Amino acid sequence: MRERPWPLWPVPAPDAGDMLGRVLHSGRWSISSPYRGAETFEQRFAAEFAAYNGVRSCVPAASGTASLVMALEACGIGAGDEVIVPGLSWVASASTVAGVNAIPVLVDVDPRTLCMHPAAVEAAITPDTRAIVVVHLYSALADLDALVAIADRHGLVLIEDSAQAHGATHRGRKAGTVGQVGTFSMHHTKVLTSGEGGAAITDDPSVARRMAHLRADGRTAPDTPPTLGQMELVETGELMGSNRALSEFQAALLSAQLRQLDAQNEHRARTAAWLQDELAGFGYRPQDTSAGTTSRTYFGFAVELPPDAFEGADIGQVAAALAAEINFPVRPIYRPLNANPLYDPAGRSRFAISEEHLKRLDHERFDLPVADRVARRFVTFHHSALLGDEQDVADIAAGFRKVLDHSASFTR
């Protein structure tokens, strides 16, 4: 078993401590606080992240989940609307839709990319469909060419959940900029992190203004600064919102971390390329990405077990053996949402609007054969391992090869 330590995550930017210290002594720790004569760090990060992605507006938020909720509501999604989401994803892809009283419609995925399959999306559209939420999963971009065409043809809103794709590009455009809104998570595990946090980006000024109200209890920043000591946010009365704001500490940290994102993404991509070649030589199949991808972001390195090995094996046991060999967490990919214990709207009384509504929310009514199959054949590990060097790649490859050599012992 490997004893050499793996790269630690998160990696603080060189000026992260200074940025946090500036907030600490600024007299302003929240956007909902008295004006001190300077722009907030939240405003600063919003401008920087919008510029990084090449869009007009960014609205920071408390989490990726909050960003998704804001995006859905700002795009007019609400009670009874159907929203198509991938059946293989983190639970928030569906729970956020249910949270705005809409109906998540789970669709199957492409077995190569693990992202939603355009044909499954097309087949799921009904007169009640209002939006598609596409998730760029692990290190793949979904088939945006096909999904944009479907959304345009049917007059649907397309929201990109780019929580795992900061900096990835599709035909030269950043992930999150192809749909009407792109949402991001800045959770501890993400490639751009402040521990918790999120953001939503858009080129639509009216959508941006609605999201700004939705994340600050119906308030937004004024056109001109207030007098010193006065509350900066204006109570416009345009739209009722909730408190989903990012703290000044998180915003300052993100501003610092953003400056090292591209270099870290490039490092991970180089390491992933070496590792893909090594594992492919043993018969493992690394996750593909869709046509049109011009650069990938490796949030997770996902790989399928060799087709002629581990038949009937418990994927959890295989992942545990791989983890033991390389002394780094290796896990099965997400459980499909039609059988995921984390997604169960019937378990919360807030969703019991009516018997009919609960029936429409029943996740077990969806058939996801591809998602079920790939969930029993793919494993993944965190991107921090890809911040290492060629010796780290060699150790991962050796561990995966050793477990493969003993694959017969996992057969039931």
Short mmCIF file of C-alpha atoms in Angstrom, two decimals:
data_model
loop_
_atom_site.label_atom_id
_atom_site.label_comp_id
_atom_site.label_asym_id
_atom_site.label_seq_id
_atom_site.Cartn_x
_atom_site.Cartn_y
_atom_site.Cartn_z
CA MET A 1 0.00 0.00 0.00
CA ARG A 2 1.24 3.45 -0.88
CA GLU A 3 2.57 5.50 2.05
CA ARG A 4 3.59 8.70 0.25
CA PRO A 5 1.07 11.51 1.04
CA TRP A 6 -1.29 12.77 -1.62
CA PRO A 7 -1.68 16.47 -2.47
CA LEU A 8 -3.81 18.23 0.12
CA TRP A 9 -7.04 19.95 -0.90
CA PRO A 10 -7.94 22.80 -0.85
CA VAL A 11 -4.74 24.57 -1.88
CA PRO A 12 -4.94 28.17 -0.60
CA ALA A 13 -3.87 30.87 -3.03
CA PRO A 14 -0.75 32.84 -1.98
CA ASP A 15 -2.80 35.91 -1.07
CA ALA A 16 -5.79 34.07 0.43
CA GLY A 17 -4.82 34.89 4.00
CA ASP A 18 -4.36 38.57 3.17
CA MET A 19 -7.76 38.71 1.47
CA LEU A 20 -9.47 37.14 4.47
CA GLY A 21 -7.66 39.53 6.79
CA ARG A 22 -8.95 42.48 4.81
CA VAL A 23 -12.51 41.30 5.34
CA LEU A 24 -11.86 40.65 9.01
CA HIS A 25 -10.91 44.27 9.61
CA SER A 26 -13.22 45.88 7.07
CA GLY A 27 -16.25 46.30 9.30
CA ARG A 28 -18.31 44.50 6.70
CA TRP A 29 -18.74 40.71 6.77
CA SER A 30 -22.01 40.49 4.82
CA ILE A 31 -23.57 42.20 1.81
CA SER A 32 -26.54 42.90 4.08
CA SER A 33 -24.69 45.39 6.25
CA PRO A 34 -23.86 49.13 6.37
CA TYR A 35 -22.01 50.67 3.43
CA ARG A 36 -18.34 51.44 4.23
CA GLY A 37 -17.33 53.44 1.17
CA ALA A 38 -16.05 50.62 -1.05
CA GLU A 39 -17.49 47.85 -3.17
CA THR A 40 -18.11 44.57 -1.40
CA PHE A 41 -15.89 41.57 -2.00
CA GLU A 42 -19.04 39.86 -3.29
CA GLN A 43 -19.36 42.55 -5.97
CA ARG A 44 -15.68 42.18 -6.77
CA PHE A 45 -15.88 38.40 -7.15
CA ALA A 46 -19.08 38.67 -9.18
CA ALA A 47 -17.35 40.96 -11.67
CA GLU A 48 -14.25 38.75 -11.82
CA PHE A 49 -16.19 35.51 -12.32
CA ALA A 50 -18.42 37.09 -14.97
CA ALA A 51 -15.32 38.32 -16.83
CA TYR A 52 -13.63 34.91 -16.46
CA ASN A 53 -16.61 33.24 -18.11
CA GLY A 54 -17.21 35.98 -20.66
CA VAL A 55 -20.75 36.85 -19.57
CA ARG A 56 -22.48 40.05 -18.49
CA SER A 57 -23.62 39.03 -15.01
CA CYS A 58 -22.75 36.80 -12.06
CA VAL A 59 -24.88 36.49 -8.92
CA PRO A 60 -22.97 34.78 -6.08
CA ALA A 61 -24.95 32.57 -3.71
CA ALA A 62 -24.59 30.52 -0.54
CA SER A 63 -24.28 27.18 -2.37
CA GLY A 64 -24.62 25.45 -5.69
CA THR A 65 -28.06 24.29 -4.58
CA ALA A 66 -29.09 27.89 -3.90
CA SER A 67 -27.78 28.88 -7.33
CA LEU A 68 -29.92 26.23 -9.02
CA VAL A 69 -33.03 27.31 -7.13
CA MET A 70 -32.39 30.94 -8.08
CA ALA A 71 -31.87 30.01 -11.73
CA LEU A 72 -35.07 27.98 -11.91
CA GLU A 73 -37.22 30.66 -10.29
CA ALA A 74 -35.62 33.50 -12.24
CA CYS A 75 -36.45 31.64 -15.46
CA GLY A 76 -40.08 31.36 -14.41
CA ILE A 77 -40.10 27.69 -13.40
CA GLY A 78 -42.66 26.91 -10.72
CA ALA A 79 -45.65 24.91 -9.55
CA GLY A 80 -46.47 21.92 -11.74
CA ASP A 81 -43.87 22.60 -14.42
CA GLU A 82 -41.88 19.61 -15.61
CA VAL A 83 -38.10 19.97 -15.66
CA ILE A 84 -35.95 17.31 -17.31
CA VAL A 85 -32.88 16.35 -15.28
CA PRO A 86 -30.31 13.56 -15.60
CA GLY A 87 -31.11 10.39 -13.70
CA LEU A 88 -27.43 10.03 -12.77
CA SER A 89 -26.30 13.02 -10.76
CA TRP A 90 -26.00 14.47 -7.27
CA VAL A 91 -29.36 14.62 -5.51
CA ALA A 92 -29.62 18.43 -5.80
CA SER A 93 -30.29 18.09 -9.53
CA ALA A 94 -33.75 16.78 -8.64
CA SER A 95 -34.38 18.17 -5.15
CA THR A 96 -33.97 21.77 -6.32
CA VAL A 97 -36.65 21.26 -8.94
CA ALA A 98 -38.99 19.76 -6.36
CA GLY A 99 -38.09 22.66 -4.07
CA VAL A 100 -39.72 25.19 -6.43
CA ASN A 101 -42.85 22.98 -6.61
CA ALA A 102 -41.93 21.77 -10.10
CA ILE A 103 -41.68 18.14 -11.20
CA PRO A 104 -38.26 16.56 -11.86
CA VAL A 105 -38.40 14.22 -14.85
CA LEU A 106 -35.48 11.80 -14.70
CA VAL A 107 -33.91 10.72 -17.99
CA ASP A 108 -31.25 8.18 -18.83
CA VAL A 109 -27.64 8.92 -19.67
CA ASP A 110 -25.04 8.30 -22.34
CA PRO A 111 -22.97 5.27 -21.25
CA ARG A 112 -19.74 6.90 -22.48
CA THR A 113 -20.06 10.36 -20.95
CA LEU A 114 -22.46 9.59 -18.04
CA CYS A 115 -24.29 12.83 -18.95
CA MET A 116 -27.96 13.04 -20.00
CA HIS A 117 -28.66 11.48 -23.39
CA PRO A 118 -30.29 13.87 -25.89
CA ALA A 119 -32.55 11.11 -27.25
CA ALA A 120 -33.84 10.43 -23.74
CA VAL A 121 -34.49 14.15 -23.27
CA GLU A 122 -36.44 14.37 -26.52
CA ALA A 123 -38.55 11.35 -25.57
CA ALA A 124 -39.41 12.84 -22.16
CA ILE A 125 -40.85 16.14 -23.41
CA THR A 126 -44.57 16.68 -22.74
CA PRO A 127 -46.85 19.73 -22.94
CA ASP A 128 -45.92 20.43 -19.30
CA THR A 129 -42.16 20.52 -19.92
CA ARG A 130 -40.68 23.96 -19.30
CA ALA A 131 -36.94 23.44 -18.83
CA ILE A 132 -33.93 21.17 -19.15
CA VAL A 133 -31.24 21.17 -16.45
CA VAL A 134 -28.12 19.62 -17.94
CA VAL A 135 -25.30 18.49 -15.64
CA HIS A 136 -21.67 18.36 -16.74
CA LEU A 137 -20.59 15.35 -14.71
CA TYR A 138 -17.17 14.47 -13.23
CA SER A 139 -14.91 15.40 -16.19
CA ALA A 140 -17.35 15.40 -19.09
CA LEU A 141 -19.40 18.04 -20.83
CA ALA A 142 -22.85 16.96 -21.95
CA ASP A 143 -23.85 17.06 -25.61
CA LEU A 144 -24.66 20.77 -25.71
CA ASP A 145 -25.02 20.88 -29.50
CA ALA A 146 -27.93 18.44 -29.38
CA LEU A 147 -29.45 19.81 -26.18
CA VAL A 148 -29.46 23.41 -27.40
CA ALA A 149 -31.18 22.27 -30.59
CA ILE A 150 -33.82 20.39 -28.59
CA ALA A 151 -34.43 23.32 -26.25
CA ASP A 152 -34.73 25.76 -29.16
CA ARG A 153 -37.05 23.46 -31.09
CA HIS A 154 -39.44 23.06 -28.17
CA GLY A 155 -39.10 26.54 -26.66
CA LEU A 156 -37.54 25.27 -23.41
CA VAL A 157 -35.24 26.96 -20.92
CA LEU A 158 -31.77 25.34 -20.80
CA ILE A 159 -29.91 25.65 -17.50
CA GLU A 160 -26.35 24.34 -17.23
CA ASP A 161 -25.39 22.86 -13.89
CA SER A 162 -21.64 23.42 -14.11
CA ALA A 163 -20.87 22.66 -10.47
CA GLN A 164 -18.20 20.18 -11.60
CA ALA A 165 -16.98 22.04 -14.69
CA HIS A 166 -15.43 25.39 -13.68
CA GLY A 167 -13.28 26.46 -16.62
CA ALA A 168 -14.23 23.67 -19.05
CA THR A 169 -15.05 24.85 -22.56
CA HIS A 170 -17.44 23.79 -25.33
CA ARG A 171 -16.42 25.03 -28.78
CA GLY A 172 -14.36 27.70 -27.04
CA ARG A 173 -17.17 28.89 -24.74
CA LYS A 174 -16.97 28.33 -21.00
CA ALA A 175 -19.29 25.79 -19.42
CA GLY A 176 -22.31 27.60 -18.06
CA THR A 177 -22.48 30.17 -20.87
CA VAL A 178 -24.34 28.15 -23.50
CA GLY A 179 -27.72 27.92 -21.74
CA GLN A 180 -29.80 30.79 -20.38
CA VAL A 181 -28.14 30.38 -16.97
CA GLY A 182 -25.09 28.52 -15.72
CA THR A 183 -24.85 27.51 -12.07
CA PHE A 184 -21.79 26.60 -10.00
CA SER A 185 -20.98 25.13 -6.62
CA MET A 186 -17.99 26.30 -4.60
CA HIS A 187 -18.23 23.50 -2.06
CA HIS A 188 -15.05 22.21 -0.40
CA THR A 189 -14.68 19.43 -2.97
CA LYS A 190 -14.94 21.63 -6.07
CA VAL A 191 -12.04 22.86 -8.21
CA LEU A 192 -12.91 26.44 -7.19
CA THR A 193 -13.86 26.50 -3.53
CA SER A 194 -14.57 28.67 -0.52
CA GLY A 195 -15.73 25.76 1.64
CA GLU A 196 -19.34 26.48 0.79
CA GLY A 197 -20.72 28.82 -1.84
CA GLY A 198 -22.06 29.08 -5.35
CA ALA A 199 -22.81 31.38 -8.26
CA ALA A 200 -25.14 31.76 -11.21
CA ILE A 201 -24.09 33.44 -14.46
CA THR A 202 -26.10 34.78 -17.37
CA ASP A 203 -26.08 37.20 -20.30
CA ASP A 204 -29.74 38.10 -19.69
CA PRO A 205 -29.97 41.27 -17.56
CA SER A 206 -33.57 40.63 -16.53
CA VAL A 207 -32.75 37.11 -15.33
CA ALA A 208 -29.71 38.47 -13.48
CA ARG A 209 -31.82 41.09 -11.72
CA ARG A 210 -34.39 38.51 -10.65
CA MET A 211 -31.64 36.25 -9.29
CA ALA A 212 -30.16 39.17 -7.36
CA HIS A 213 -33.51 39.74 -5.67
CA LEU A 214 -34.06 36.03 -5.06
CA ARG A 215 -30.78 35.67 -3.15
CA ALA A 216 -31.21 38.68 -0.84
CA ASP A 217 -34.78 38.63 0.45
CA GLY A 218 -36.08 40.75 -2.43
CA ARG A 219 -33.35 43.38 -2.16
CA THR A 220 -30.61 44.35 -4.57
CA ALA A 221 -27.68 46.75 -4.88
CA PRO A 222 -28.54 50.36 -5.79
CA ASP A 223 -27.49 52.14 -8.98
CA THR A 224 -25.51 54.64 -6.88
CA PRO A 225 -23.84 54.04 -3.49
CA PRO A 226 -25.73 55.12 -0.35
CA THR A 227 -24.31 57.44 2.28
CA LEU A 228 -21.78 55.97 4.68
CA GLY A 229 -23.31 53.83 7.39
CA GLN A 230 -26.58 53.23 5.55
CA MET A 231 -27.69 49.76 4.46
CA GLU A 232 -26.61 49.28 0.87
CA LEU A 233 -29.25 46.85 -0.39
CA VAL A 234 -32.43 48.50 -1.66
CA GLU A 235 -35.87 47.09 -0.83
CA THR A 236 -37.39 47.36 -4.29
CA GLY A 237 -40.48 45.25 -3.78
CA GLU A 238 -40.02 43.80 -7.27
CA LEU A 239 -39.77 40.16 -6.23
CA MET A 240 -39.93 38.25 -2.95
CA GLY A 241 -36.73 36.36 -2.26
CA SER A 242 -34.88 34.42 0.42
CA ASN A 243 -31.53 34.78 2.12
CA ARG A 244 -29.12 32.83 -0.06
CA ALA A 245 -26.25 35.34 0.04
CA LEU A 246 -22.54 34.58 0.04
CA SER A 247 -20.55 35.96 2.99
CA GLU A 248 -17.77 38.49 2.45
CA PHE A 249 -15.20 35.98 3.72
CA GLN A 250 -16.24 33.44 1.08
CA ALA A 251 -16.29 36.04 -1.68
CA ALA A 252 -12.79 37.29 -0.81
CA LEU A 253 -11.47 33.74 -0.72
CA LEU A 254 -13.02 32.95 -4.12
CA SER A 255 -11.48 36.08 -5.60
CA ALA A 256 -8.06 34.83 -4.53
CA GLN A 257 -8.66 31.21 -5.55
CA LEU A 258 -9.97 32.13 -9.00
CA ARG A 259 -6.52 33.37 -10.05
CA GLN A 260 -5.02 29.89 -9.76
CA LEU A 261 -7.93 27.93 -11.28
CA ASP A 262 -6.61 27.75 -14.84
CA ALA A 263 -3.14 26.59 -13.83
CA GLN A 264 -4.61 23.89 -11.58
CA ASN A 265 -7.02 22.76 -14.31
CA GLU A 266 -4.14 22.49 -16.78
CA HIS A 267 -2.10 20.45 -14.29
CA ARG A 268 -4.99 18.05 -13.71
CA ALA A 269 -5.59 17.68 -17.43
CA ARG A 270 -1.95 16.72 -18.06
CA THR A 271 -1.97 14.20 -15.24
CA ALA A 272 -5.31 12.78 -16.37
CA ALA A 273 -3.96 12.29 -19.90
CA TRP A 274 -1.04 10.24 -18.57
CA LEU A 275 -3.33 8.20 -16.35
CA GLN A 276 -5.87 7.57 -19.10
CA ASP A 277 -3.16 6.08 -21.30
CA GLU A 278 -1.93 3.84 -18.48
CA LEU A 279 -5.35 2.53 -17.47
CA ALA A 280 -6.54 2.07 -21.04
CA GLY A 281 -3.61 -0.29 -21.53
CA PHE A 282 -5.10 -2.55 -18.83
CA GLY A 283 -8.61 -2.45 -20.31
CA TYR A 284 -10.12 0.23 -18.06
CA ARG A 285 -12.17 2.81 -19.97
CA PRO A 286 -11.89 6.39 -18.70
CA GLN A 287 -15.02 8.53 -18.98
CA ASP A 288 -15.44 10.18 -22.37
CA THR A 289 -16.67 13.70 -23.03
CA SER A 290 -19.06 14.91 -25.71
CA ALA A 291 -18.17 16.19 -29.15
CA GLY A 292 -17.56 19.90 -29.09
CA THR A 293 -15.53 19.80 -25.87
CA THR A 294 -12.45 21.96 -26.30
CA SER A 295 -11.12 21.62 -22.74
CA ARG A 296 -12.09 19.45 -19.80
CA THR A 297 -12.22 20.12 -16.09
CA TYR A 298 -11.44 17.11 -13.92
CA PHE A 299 -13.61 17.39 -10.82
CA GLY A 300 -13.59 13.61 -10.56
CA PHE A 301 -11.61 11.06 -12.53
CA ALA A 302 -14.19 8.43 -13.50
CA VAL A 303 -13.29 5.11 -15.08
CA GLU A 304 -15.19 2.01 -16.13
CA LEU A 305 -14.02 -1.43 -15.11
CA PRO A 306 -12.67 -3.64 -17.92
CA PRO A 307 -15.54 -5.31 -19.78
CA ASP A 308 -14.27 -8.85 -19.26
CA ALA A 309 -13.52 -8.52 -15.55
CA PHE A 310 -15.37 -8.09 -12.25
CA GLU A 311 -18.59 -9.55 -13.70
CA GLY A 312 -21.17 -9.74 -10.92
CA ALA A 313 -18.83 -8.03 -8.47
CA ASP A 314 -20.04 -5.56 -5.84
CA ILE A 315 -18.81 -2.21 -7.13
CA GLY A 316 -18.46 -0.96 -3.56
CA GLN A 317 -16.04 -3.76 -2.75
CA VAL A 318 -14.02 -3.14 -5.89
CA ALA A 319 -13.79 0.57 -5.07
CA ALA A 320 -12.72 -0.23 -1.51
CA ALA A 321 -9.96 -2.51 -2.78
CA LEU A 322 -8.71 0.17 -5.17
CA ALA A 323 -8.74 2.70 -2.36
CA ALA A 324 -6.75 0.39 -0.11
CA GLU A 325 -4.10 -0.14 -2.81
CA ILE A 326 -3.49 3.55 -3.55
CA ASN A 327 -4.32 4.83 -0.05
CA PHE A 328 -6.74 7.38 -1.47
CA PRO A 329 -10.57 7.35 -1.51
CA VAL A 330 -12.05 5.60 -4.54
CA ARG A 331 -15.83 5.38 -4.69
CA PRO A 332 -18.61 4.15 -6.95
CA ILE A 333 -20.20 6.91 -8.99
CA TYR A 334 -23.54 8.40 -7.90
CA ARG A 335 -26.48 6.09 -7.42
CA PRO A 336 -29.23 6.68 -10.01
CA LEU A 337 -31.84 9.08 -8.66
CA ASN A 338 -34.72 6.66 -9.17
CA ALA A 339 -33.15 4.45 -6.49
CA ASN A 340 -31.19 6.96 -4.42
CA PRO A 341 -32.14 7.15 -0.72
CA LEU A 342 -31.06 10.82 -0.63
CA TYR A 343 -33.89 11.74 -3.00
CA ASP A 344 -37.29 10.98 -1.45
CA PRO A 345 -39.78 13.88 -1.66
CA ALA A 346 -42.51 11.75 -0.09
CA GLY A 347 -40.50 11.81 3.14
CA ARG A 348 -41.07 15.56 3.62
CA SER A 349 -44.48 17.01 4.33
CA ARG A 350 -43.71 20.23 2.45
CA PHE A 351 -44.14 18.34 -0.83
CA ALA A 352 -47.53 16.85 0.07
CA ILE A 353 -49.39 19.52 -1.90
CA SER A 354 -51.83 16.94 -3.20
CA GLU A 355 -52.01 13.23 -3.87
CA GLU A 356 -51.55 13.92 -7.58
CA HIS A 357 -48.47 16.07 -6.94
CA LEU A 358 -46.85 13.32 -4.87
CA LYS A 359 -47.53 10.80 -7.63
CA ARG A 360 -45.79 13.04 -10.13
CA LEU A 361 -42.84 13.38 -7.74
CA ASP A 362 -42.46 9.60 -7.37
CA HIS A 363 -38.89 8.97 -8.50
CA GLU A 364 -39.36 5.22 -8.71
CA ARG A 365 -41.66 5.59 -11.73
CA PHE A 366 -38.68 6.30 -13.99
CA ASP A 367 -36.79 3.54 -15.78
CA LEU A 368 -33.06 4.24 -16.10
CA PRO A 369 -31.39 1.05 -17.39
CA VAL A 370 -28.19 2.70 -18.62
CA ALA A 371 -27.70 4.69 -15.42
CA ASP A 372 -28.26 1.53 -13.41
CA ARG A 373 -25.72 -0.40 -15.46
CA VAL A 374 -22.95 2.20 -15.44
CA ALA A 375 -23.43 2.79 -11.70
CA ARG A 376 -22.38 -0.85 -11.23
CA ARG A 377 -19.31 -0.51 -13.46
CA PHE A 378 -17.74 2.92 -12.84
CA VAL A 379 -15.57 4.19 -10.00
CA THR A 380 -14.25 7.69 -9.38
CA PHE A 381 -11.75 9.56 -7.25
CA HIS A 382 -11.27 13.23 -6.33
CA HIS A 383 -9.35 15.67 -8.51
CA SER A 384 -6.75 16.46 -5.85
CA ALA A 385 -4.93 13.23 -6.74
CA LEU A 386 -4.38 14.69 -10.21
CA LEU A 387 -2.40 17.59 -8.75
CA GLY A 388 0.48 15.18 -8.21
CA ASP A 389 3.27 14.03 -10.53
CA GLU A 390 4.24 11.09 -12.73
CA GLN A 391 5.05 8.95 -9.70
CA ASP A 392 1.51 9.49 -8.43
CA VAL A 393 0.18 8.37 -11.81
CA ALA A 394 2.38 5.29 -11.64
CA ASP A 395 1.08 4.45 -8.16
CA ILE A 396 -2.55 4.78 -9.25
CA ALA A 397 -1.93 2.65 -12.33
CA ALA A 398 -0.13 -0.01 -10.29
CA GLY A 399 -2.96 -0.16 -7.77
CA PHE A 400 -5.61 -0.48 -10.47
CA ARG A 401 -3.54 -3.16 -12.23
CA LYS A 402 -3.10 -5.17 -9.02
CA VAL A 403 -6.82 -5.17 -8.26
CA LEU A 404 -7.55 -6.18 -11.86
CA ASP A 405 -5.12 -9.08 -11.53
CA HIS A 406 -7.24 -10.33 -8.61
CA SER A 407 -10.61 -9.59 -10.21
CA ALA A 408 -11.71 -13.21 -10.03
CA SER A 409 -11.80 -12.97 -6.24
CA PHE A 410 -14.60 -10.39 -6.45
CA THR A 411 -16.93 -12.55 -8.54
CA ARG A 412 -20.00 -13.69 -6.67
#
